[in-house]
Amino acid sequence: MFKKIIGFSLINLSICISGFAQDTSSQNLVKYVDPMIGTARMGHTYPGATAPFGMVQLSPDTDTIPYAVNGKYNPDVYKYCAGYQYDDPTIVGFSHTHFSGTGHSDLGDFLVMPTTGKLQMNPGTADKPKSGFRSAYSHDNEKAEAGYYKVKLDDHNITAELTATTRVGMHQYTFPESKDAHIILDLMHGIYNYDEKNTWTFVRVENDTLITGYRQSNGWARTRTVYFAMAFSKPFKSYGLQSNEKHVYKGFWRRFDQENNFPEAANEKIRAHFDFDTAEEEKIKIKFSLSSVSTEGALKNMYAETPNWDFEAVKKQTQNQWNKELSKAIVDAGSEGEMTNFYTAMYHSFLGPTVYMDVDGQYKGLDQNIHKADGFTNYTSFSLWDTYRALHPLFNIFQPKRNQEMIESMLAHYDQSVHKMLPIWSHYANENWCMIGYHSVPVIADAVIKGNADFDVKRALDACVQTANTRYFDGLGYYIDKGYVPEDKSGASVSKTLEFAYDDWCIAQMAKKLGEEGIYNTFIKRSEHYKNVYDAKTGFMRPKLDDGSWKADFDPLNTHGQGFIEGNSWNYSLYVPHDPATMIDMMGGKSQFTQHLDSLFSMELPDKYFADTEDISRDGIIGNYVHGNEPSHHVVYLYNWTDAPWKSQDKVRMILKAMYKPASNGLGGNDDFGQMSAWYLFSAMGFYPVAPGSDKYYFGSPAIKSASLRLENGKTFEIEAKGQSDKNVFVKKIELNGKELNSRYITHDQFMNGGKLTYYMSNKPSK
């Protein structure tokens, strides 16, 4: 097997080397990316090394907080969704898989930690760091760039450097002189970890430089298997494999000393150490590749993407790839800080969904069988409740081909699903059923409506309809029969009703475009179900019970127990993105609605109203407007349906200043796999997709001076904001290709045809 794979590496060597030059960009935009943004408090981003949409996210983890203590959820674990918290004083090691910006977690596979001195085979604890292999570090000796991370591990006097290709993480450790240098491989480690999370791990020492194995875990994804291949640039002198789960039955393996220089181990909890003699300033490198299919697949990935040991060449290749992606928008943001905000937002937007297949196209599917992506790149990690709003619409501009392939991946998920449903929140061949709605639908509809649908659109529509008719999913049967979800039958009922209604509108738009009149009629009617949870007496969306009565003890400010998820009625009552005009009429007309919307930003939300939810904190709130969570992301643009569209303009700029800063605590909430960042990018350019599934982007106030957007169709779209400044936040007029626009939006076709959009800015609103 290994001879065959080595041959494969030689074939691909020339391909990889020639790719270096092809990826080179004349724009050095990596210098504006700061992966530290969002690593403190609520941002939940990671600072480590990854390629665009990379399968490997090689990043430091700063603690080992367990998911549960004494059998109960440990709230402190929430800080560690990305494994790293900026204020922590120690690093435990560097693991190879991370989510960016999520509000729940998994992953943290295959932690690697270099050490010196007496061998310690546990990570220690935050209060007693010297009791384990973790190390103190200083931000003064830490550096994070797109595709590169560096830190000094003070306790071991080791400099750690990380870079990555799509499927391979590359480590470079600079050691002091030592007879007791170690590299620890921890297969017990994980993010949101608990004692039973690992169902099995396996390690083979193939020779004195190559290790293979896998980890099976039962976490957010309950049947996840990740295979690895780990290669050292230098042979180790000795090693040990430590199994930490004791079994009554040991079979005839008990005849061996399995912990010292024994070439394989199988156990739920394995840690391994590899020992070296090192000279002063000696560098030991590691190539660590992943696969969902097999260790053979991991080796193929390694040899294809990292055929040699040139760390700097890999770093350069990956940073060239980042420059290529970032140069899709050449922007003058007006200041160094705003340039950093803009390009870091682009960086965060291009971290996921992530590639999920080997170099030969194979991947493990939802049915736990091996599949091959035919003619497309397969992706995973779809945080759709978040990303349908702005991230996937952004992809239809900047990443249209990738977005099509992501939809192909969703359709493959559908084909493999025993439920015959599109993804809800899926990763690593698992559906974890997180959040509400069926928001694959607006992603698909948005691509179809905008003409970015180089896939079987009829098959996609059928998959959307089937998903929307899966009665046993999350109160959907009640919604179909009654026109709403009853709160006494299924919690978060109002949020579900509202989001189902919007998703149904998206199906109707697709059906209309494809000439499917029957489907259109059914789903356009269902899209009006939001009206069934509006209480005209209170002026808010409100939970209804199965008997048709309103739920008592209603408080529109409370986020807990009121029929909503990750939001309160004040914010969620504005969630009718597909029909704002009717919603505004329902709420008393344009004048009354304008005052209502004004008060959202000016009123005060006392802490008690979000004390019961970890997804909402003071960091992400302006008045009672919750920007740190997604249901409100379209709200500021609703002024476009009133007689005061200018009222959105100063508020957009206020939100941009308050919620996005070039600092470790610079995000006002979870980045949620790029949704927060995509909101920033659209809003900084001056417009936003209020209702994906429509071809319209509604205007706000641009925060950049100019932009040149290089589209995949070969055309260029220019944006200029004349007179834009911190004071000139109001739009006096807008021209497209020199002609004044009288609409409050620009269409996708106008965008993709290329041309120039010019804003004329003023310090006074244009009423």
Tab-separated table of N, CA, C and O in Angstrom, residues 112-163:
chain	number	residue	atom	x	y	z
A	112	VAL	N	-1.581	18.072	19.278
A	112	VAL	CA	-0.133	17.854	19.274
A	112	VAL	C	0.507	18.908	20.169
A	112	VAL	O	0.161	20.090	20.087
A	113	MET	N	1.448	18.469	21.032
A	113	MET	CA	2.127	19.412	21.914
A	113	MET	C	3.594	19.033	22.057
A	113	MET	O	3.922	17.911	22.468
A	114	PRO	N	4.526	19.932	21.718
A	114	PRO	CA	5.952	19.676	21.942
A	114	PRO	C	6.350	20.074	23.363
A	114	PRO	O	5.878	21.100	23.879
A	115	THR	N	7.191	19.278	23.986
A	115	THR	CA	7.635	19.583	25.348
A	115	THR	C	9.118	19.239	25.502
A	115	THR	O	9.703	18.543	24.672
A	116	THR	N	9.692	19.713	26.602
A	116	THR	CA	11.045	19.320	27.006
A	116	THR	C	11.028	18.984	28.489
A	116	THR	O	10.132	19.380	29.220
A	117	GLY	N	12.048	18.233	28.922
A	117	GLY	CA	12.151	17.875	30.335
A	117	GLY	C	11.418	16.595	30.655
A	117	GLY	O	11.155	15.760	29.780
A	118	LYS	N	11.072	16.453	31.915
A	118	LYS	CA	10.388	15.248	32.372
A	118	LYS	C	9.087	15.045	31.603
A	118	LYS	O	8.297	15.972	31.419
A	119	LEU	N	8.869	13.826	31.135
A	119	LEU	CA	7.671	13.512	30.367
A	119	LEU	C	6.436	13.628	31.244
A	119	LEU	O	6.348	13.021	32.309
A	120	GLN	N	5.466	14.397	30.807
A	120	GLN	CA	4.168	14.506	31.475
A	120	GLN	C	3.098	14.129	30.462
A	120	GLN	O	3.052	14.664	29.360
A	121	MET	N	2.232	13.214	30.854
A	121	MET	CA	1.261	12.663	29.907
A	121	MET	C	-0.167	13.092	30.217
A	121	MET	O	-1.126	12.426	29.844
A	122	ASN	N	-0.331	14.229	30.890
A	122	ASN	CA	-1.643	14.832	31.042
A	122	ASN	C	-1.497	16.329	30.835
A	122	ASN	O	-0.403	16.882	31.011
A	123	PRO	N	-2.555	17.009	30.453
A	123	PRO	CA	-2.423	18.424	30.104
A	123	PRO	C	-2.340	19.364	31.294
A	123	PRO	O	-2.043	20.548	31.107
A	124	GLY	N	-2.592	18.867	32.508
A	124	GLY	CA	-2.650	19.765	33.651
A	124	GLY	C	-3.937	20.570	33.635
A	124	GLY	O	-4.812	20.393	32.781
A	125	THR	N	-4.064	21.469	34.578
A	125	THR	CA	-5.273	22.281	34.702
A	125	THR	C	-4.910	23.754	34.740
A	125	THR	O	-3.764	24.130	34.979
A	126	ALA	N	-5.906	24.592	34.510
A	126	ALA	CA	-5.660	26.033	34.472
A	126	ALA	C	-5.123	26.551	35.794
A	126	ALA	O	-4.284	27.454	35.823
A	127	ASP	N	-5.615	25.982	36.908
A	127	ASP	CA	-5.150	26.462	38.214
A	127	ASP	C	-3.827	25.830	38.628
A	127	ASP	O	-3.133	26.349	39.505
A	128	LYS	N	-3.442	24.698	37.998
A	128	LYS	CA	-2.156	24.064	38.285
A	128	LYS	C	-1.468	23.695	36.963
A	128	LYS	O	-1.311	22.522	36.630
A	129	PRO	N	-1.052	24.697	36.210
A	129	PRO	CA	-0.524	24.420	34.864
A	129	PRO	C	0.750	23.591	34.867
A	129	PRO	O	0.997	22.844	33.917
A	130	LYS	N	1.554	23.703	35.909
A	130	LYS	CA	2.817	22.962	35.947
A	130	LYS	C	2.602	21.463	36.151
A	130	LYS	O	3.533	20.665	36.029
A	131	SER	N	1.360	21.065	36.456
A	131	SER	CA	1.075	19.645	36.689
A	131	SER	C	0.913	18.870	35.391
A	131	SER	O	0.687	17.654	35.427
A	132	GLY	N	1.024	19.547	34.252
A	132	GLY	CA	0.837	18.863	32.985
A	132	GLY	C	1.694	19.447	31.889
A	132	GLY	O	2.582	20.269	32.127
A	133	PHE	N	1.420	19.028	30.670
A	133	PHE	CA	2.282	19.415	29.552
A	133	PHE	C	1.906	20.758	28.932
A	133	PHE	O	2.576	21.221	28.001
A	134	ARG	N	0.866	21.418	29.411
A	134	ARG	CA	0.524	22.735	28.880
A	134	ARG	C	1.658	23.723	29.159
A	134	ARG	O	2.522	23.476	30.009
A	135	SER	N	1.619	24.856	28.482
A	135	SER	CA	2.690	25.831	28.650
A	135	SER	C	2.141	27.245	28.726
A	135	SER	O	1.170	27.594	28.031
A	136	ALA	N	2.792	28.063	29.537
A	136	ALA	CA	2.524	29.490	29.539
A	136	ALA	C	3.010	30.097	28.220
A	136	ALA	O	3.914	29.565	27.572
A	137	TYR	N	2.404	31.192	27.839
A	137	TYR	CA	2.817	31.920	26.640
A	137	TYR	C	2.458	33.386	26.821
A	137	TYR	O	1.707	33.754	27.727
A	138	SER	N	2.985	34.230	25.958
A	138	SER	CA	2.692	35.657	25.995
A	138	SER	C	2.228	36.101	24.619
A	138	SER	O	2.770	35.673	23.591
A	139	HIS	N	1.239	36.989	24.589
A	139	HIS	CA	0.805	37.539	23.308
A	139	HIS	C	1.925	38.335	22.635
A	139	HIS	O	1.891	38.527	21.415
A	140	ASP	N	2.895	38.784	23.412
A	140	ASP	CA	4.041	39.486	22.826
A	140	ASP	C	4.841	38.568	21.909
A	140	ASP	O	5.542	39.044	21.005
A	141	ASN	N	4.766	37.266	22.172
A	141	ASN	CA	5.501	36.282	21.374
A	141	ASN	C	4.549	35.419	20.542
A	141	ASN	O	4.837	34.260	20.263
A	142	GLU	N	3.438	35.998	20.166
A	142	GLU	CA	2.412	35.288	19.398
A	142	GLU	C	2.124	36.080	18.124
A	142	GLU	O	2.052	37.304	18.150
A	143	LYS	N	1.961	35.384	17.020
A	143	LYS	CA	1.700	36.027	15.738
A	143	LYS	C	0.687	35.198	14.963
A	143	LYS	O	0.844	33.984	14.835
A	144	ALA	N	-0.350	35.843	14.471
A	144	ALA	CA	-1.374	35.136	13.686
A	144	ALA	C	-1.585	35.865	12.367
A	144	ALA	O	-1.818	37.080	12.347
A	145	GLU	N	-1.499	35.131	11.273
A	145	GLU	CA	-1.759	35.648	9.943
A	145	GLU	C	-2.687	34.675	9.222
A	145	GLU	O	-2.875	33.546	9.679
A	146	ALA	N	-3.215	35.090	8.106
A	146	ALA	CA	-3.963	34.145	7.274
A	146	ALA	C	-3.013	33.032	6.841
A	146	ALA	O	-1.991	33.281	6.215
A	147	GLY	N	-3.305	31.800	7.241
A	147	GLY	CA	-2.489	30.659	6.835
A	147	GLY	C	-1.240	30.431	7.661
A	147	GLY	O	-0.427	29.560	7.313
A	148	TYR	N	-1.077	31.153	8.765
A	148	TYR	CA	0.160	31.016	9.551
A	148	TYR	C	-0.085	31.439	10.991
A	148	TYR	O	-0.787	32.413	11.267
A	149	TYR	N	0.513	30.681	11.920
A	149	TYR	CA	0.435	31.006	13.344
A	149	TYR	C	1.773	30.675	13.996
A	149	TYR	O	2.410	29.662	13.655
A	150	LYS	N	2.197	31.520	14.942
A	150	LYS	CA	3.472	31.333	15.628
A	150	LYS	C	3.322	31.739	17.084
A	150	LYS	O	2.661	32.732	17.402
A	151	VAL	N	3.947	30.968	17.995
A	151	VAL	CA	3.926	31.310	19.415
A	151	VAL	C	5.138	30.702	20.110
A	151	VAL	O	5.642	29.644	19.695
A	152	LYS	N	5.603	31.358	21.150
A	152	LYS	CA	6.680	30.819	21.993
A	152	LYS	C	6.042	30.121	23.192
A	152	LYS	O	5.252	30.712	23.928
A	153	LEU	N	6.367	28.839	23.363
A	153	LEU	CA	5.905	28.071	24.521
A	153	LEU	C	6.937	28.256	25.620
A	153	LEU	O	7.996	27.630	25.622
A	154	ASP	N	6.648	29.145	26.559
A	154	ASP	CA	7.654	29.599	27.526
A	154	ASP	C	8.166	28.487	28.428
A	154	ASP	O	9.363	28.416	28.724
A	155	ASP	N	7.270	27.606	28.887
A	155	ASP	CA	7.683	26.575	29.844
A	155	ASP	C	8.621	25.546	29.232
A	155	ASP	O	9.360	24.873	29.945
A	156	HIS	N	8.589	25.414	27.918
A	156	HIS	CA	9.431	24.418	27.253
A	156	HIS	C	10.508	25.053	26.375
A	156	HIS	O	11.296	24.326	25.764
A	157	ASN	N	10.486	26.388	26.291
A	157	ASN	CA	11.460	27.111	25.473
A	157	ASN	C	11.433	26.615	24.018
A	157	ASN	O	12.471	26.389	23.393
A	158	ILE	N	10.224	26.440	23.509
A	158	ILE	CA	10.017	25.945	22.142
A	158	ILE	C	9.228	26.996	21.361
A	158	ILE	O	8.224	27.520	21.858
A	159	THR	N	9.653	27.286	20.159
A	159	THR	CA	8.880	28.130	19.255
A	159	THR	C	8.060	27.234	18.338
A	159	THR	O	8.604	26.377	17.642
A	160	ALA	N	6.743	27.436	18.366
A	160	ALA	CA	5.823	26.644	17.541
A	160	ALA	C	5.360	27.482	16.363
A	160	ALA	O	4.959	28.639	16.530
A	161	GLU	N	5.402	26.900	15.173
A	161	GLU	CA	4.884	27.547	13.969
A	161	GLU	C	3.960	26.570	13.258
A	161	GLU	O	4.246	25.373	13.175
A	162	LEU	N	2.874	27.105	12.733
A	162	LEU	CA	1.858	26.281	12.083
A	162	LEU	C	1.488	26.883	10.737
A	162	LEU	O	1.367	28.100	10.597
A	163	THR	N	1.284	26.038	9.750
A	163	THR	CA	0.663	26.433	8.496
A	163	THR	C	-0.176	25.251	8.018
A	163	THR	O	-0.209	24.195	8.669
